[in-house]
Amino acid sequence: MSTTVSVTVNGTKYDLSDVEPRLLLSDFLRDMLGLTGTHVGCEHGVCGACTVLVNGDSVRSCLMLAVQAKAAEITTVEGIGTPEQLNVLQAQFREHHGLQCGFCTPGMLMTGEDLLRKYPLATDDEIREGLSGNLCRCTGYQNIVAAIRAAAALRAEGTS
């Protein structure tokens, strides 16, 4: 038994029929829409690699069914910038070497976007607290924190 899922992803409306009710949002995005920037790591909601924004809030797409996202506005890492036109957070990740292997990076960026939209992020401790649900095995987080701090400063100045 399949169903139809209508969602808007990165500004594009999709109406897909033949969606299995048990299909995870992460698999829907990756396999049905071809948006492979959403990474699947632990599949238990622990690592944060699959983080996307659903109606403006960060969500672990490996813990949400695609059918639960009906009529939602979803933003994936592909929707926040392009290689030719990075958004401010992506540019600061590049500037501050906030990535190494890159596996956690999409989830870190999406969590960072959510944090930057909702909180002033005045201290590194606040940034670290906000990132506490995302795991990175390569960077030691310092460069990620520096990148988010710099992006927060640029947004506060209104230069982004």
Short mmCIF file of C-alpha atoms in Angstrom, two decimals, residues 8-160:
data_model
loop_
_atom_site.label_atom_id
_atom_site.label_comp_id
_atom_site.label_asym_id
_atom_site.label_seq_id
_atom_site.Cartn_x
_atom_site.Cartn_y
_atom_site.Cartn_z
CA THR A 8 8.23 21.59 -1.16
CA VAL A 9 11.95 20.91 -1.05
CA ASN A 10 14.43 23.74 -1.55
CA GLY A 11 11.67 25.82 -3.12
CA THR A 12 10.51 23.16 -5.59
CA LYS A 13 7.13 21.48 -5.14
CA TYR A 14 7.03 17.70 -5.49
CA ASP A 15 3.99 15.41 -5.71
CA LEU A 16 5.23 11.86 -5.61
CA SER A 17 2.91 8.90 -5.67
CA ASP A 18 3.87 5.35 -4.85
CA VAL A 19 5.63 6.30 -1.60
CA GLU A 20 5.78 3.49 0.91
CA PRO A 21 4.28 4.56 4.26
CA ARG A 22 7.36 3.32 6.11
CA LEU A 23 9.88 5.19 3.91
CA LEU A 24 12.14 7.43 5.96
CA LEU A 25 12.41 11.09 5.00
CA SER A 26 16.17 10.65 4.54
CA ASP A 27 15.59 7.86 2.01
CA PHE A 28 12.83 9.85 0.31
CA LEU A 29 15.18 12.81 -0.15
CA ARG A 30 18.13 10.73 -1.27
CA ASP A 31 16.50 7.99 -3.33
CA MET A 32 13.31 9.54 -4.68
CA LEU A 33 14.48 13.14 -5.14
CA GLY A 34 18.20 12.52 -5.74
CA LEU A 35 19.27 14.98 -3.00
CA THR A 36 22.24 13.02 -1.72
CA GLY A 37 23.65 15.86 0.36
CA THR A 38 21.55 14.57 3.23
CA HIS A 39 23.84 11.91 4.69
CA VAL A 40 22.70 8.84 6.55
CA GLY A 41 25.00 7.80 9.36
CA CYS A 42 23.70 6.05 12.44
CA GLU A 43 20.02 5.78 11.41
CA HIS A 44 19.12 6.26 15.08
CA GLY A 45 19.07 10.08 15.27
CA VAL A 46 22.31 10.21 17.22
CA CYS A 47 24.89 11.53 14.76
CA GLY A 48 23.02 14.41 13.11
CA ALA A 49 24.39 13.76 9.61
CA CYS A 50 20.84 13.56 8.22
CA THR A 51 19.66 16.89 9.65
CA VAL A 52 17.35 18.94 7.42
CA LEU A 53 15.00 21.82 8.11
CA VAL A 54 11.29 21.00 8.12
CA ASN A 55 9.07 24.06 8.32
CA GLY A 56 12.09 25.97 9.63
CA ASP A 57 13.09 23.56 12.40
CA SER A 58 16.00 21.12 12.35
CA VAL A 59 14.86 17.51 12.12
CA ARG A 60 16.68 14.19 11.95
CA SER A 61 15.41 12.90 8.64
CA CYS A 62 16.32 9.33 9.61
CA LEU A 63 13.71 9.51 12.40
CA MET A 64 10.88 10.99 10.36
CA LEU A 65 8.73 9.20 7.83
CA ALA A 66 8.25 10.85 4.45
CA VAL A 67 4.47 10.70 4.92
CA GLN A 68 4.85 12.79 8.08
CA ALA A 69 6.30 15.57 5.92
CA LYS A 70 3.20 15.97 3.76
CA ALA A 71 2.69 19.64 2.83
CA ALA A 72 5.94 20.61 4.59
CA GLU A 73 8.60 23.06 3.48
CA ILE A 74 11.91 21.19 3.60
CA THR A 75 15.37 22.64 3.19
CA THR A 76 18.34 20.37 2.59
CA VAL A 77 21.99 21.32 2.34
CA GLU A 78 21.51 21.68 -1.42
CA GLY A 79 19.02 24.48 -0.73
CA ILE A 80 21.19 26.82 1.32
CA GLY A 81 23.77 27.67 -1.33
CA THR A 82 25.56 26.45 -4.42
CA PRO A 83 29.25 25.84 -5.16
CA GLU A 84 29.19 29.07 -7.16
CA GLN A 85 27.25 31.03 -4.53
CA LEU A 86 27.94 29.76 -1.01
CA ASN A 87 25.76 31.11 1.77
CA VAL A 88 27.53 32.86 4.65
CA LEU A 89 27.75 29.74 6.83
CA GLN A 90 29.14 27.60 4.01
CA ALA A 91 31.68 30.31 3.20
CA GLN A 92 32.77 30.45 6.83
CA PHE A 93 33.11 26.66 6.97
CA ARG A 94 35.47 26.97 4.00
CA GLU A 95 37.28 29.98 5.46
CA HIS A 96 37.79 28.38 8.88
CA HIS A 97 38.47 24.83 7.63
CA GLY A 98 35.33 23.56 9.37
CA LEU A 99 35.31 20.27 7.54
CA GLN A 100 37.67 17.42 6.92
CA CYS A 101 36.18 14.21 5.58
CA GLY A 102 32.88 16.02 4.93
CA PHE A 103 30.53 13.30 6.12
CA CYS A 104 29.09 15.29 9.03
CA THR A 105 29.25 18.62 7.20
CA PRO A 106 25.70 18.69 5.73
CA GLY A 107 24.19 17.99 9.14
CA MET A 108 26.48 20.51 10.81
CA LEU A 109 25.53 23.14 8.24
CA MET A 110 21.81 22.50 8.64
CA THR A 111 22.04 22.55 12.44
CA GLY A 112 24.14 25.71 12.20
CA GLU A 113 21.53 27.33 9.95
CA ASP A 114 18.81 26.50 12.47
CA LEU A 115 20.89 27.88 15.34
CA LEU A 116 21.80 31.07 13.47
CA ARG A 117 18.15 31.75 12.64
CA LYS A 118 16.93 31.28 16.21
CA TYR A 119 19.64 32.28 18.67
CA PRO A 120 22.19 35.07 19.07
CA LEU A 121 25.03 32.55 19.70
CA ALA A 122 27.02 35.04 21.72
CA THR A 123 29.57 32.57 23.10
CA ASP A 124 31.42 29.48 21.97
CA ASP A 125 29.71 27.57 24.79
CA GLU A 126 26.31 28.42 23.28
CA ILE A 127 27.49 27.23 19.87
CA ARG A 128 28.88 24.01 21.34
CA GLU A 129 25.62 23.42 23.21
CA GLY A 130 23.68 23.91 20.00
CA LEU A 131 25.92 21.46 18.15
CA SER A 132 25.90 18.87 20.94
CA GLY A 133 23.58 16.59 18.97
CA ASN A 134 25.91 16.39 15.97
CA LEU A 135 28.91 14.11 15.89
CA CYS A 136 32.15 14.72 14.04
CA ARG A 137 35.05 12.29 14.23
CA CYS A 138 37.60 14.39 12.34
CA THR A 139 37.69 18.05 13.29
CA GLY A 140 37.56 18.25 17.06
CA TYR A 141 34.79 20.85 16.54
CA GLN A 142 37.02 23.90 17.09
CA ASN A 143 36.98 24.97 13.45
CA ILE A 144 33.25 24.30 13.18
CA VAL A 145 32.61 26.50 16.21
CA ALA A 146 34.86 29.21 14.74
CA ALA A 147 32.96 29.05 11.44
CA ILE A 148 29.57 29.39 13.11
CA ARG A 149 30.87 32.19 15.35
CA ALA A 150 32.11 34.08 12.27
CA ALA A 151 28.82 33.51 10.42
CA ALA A 152 26.88 34.75 13.46
CA ALA A 153 29.02 37.89 13.56
CA LEU A 154 28.52 38.55 9.85
CA ARG A 155 24.78 38.08 10.12
CA ALA A 156 24.64 40.34 13.19
CA GLU A 157 26.49 43.02 11.19
CA GLY A 158 23.99 42.58 8.38
CA THR A 159 26.71 41.75 5.87
CA SER A 160 25.19 38.45 4.81
#
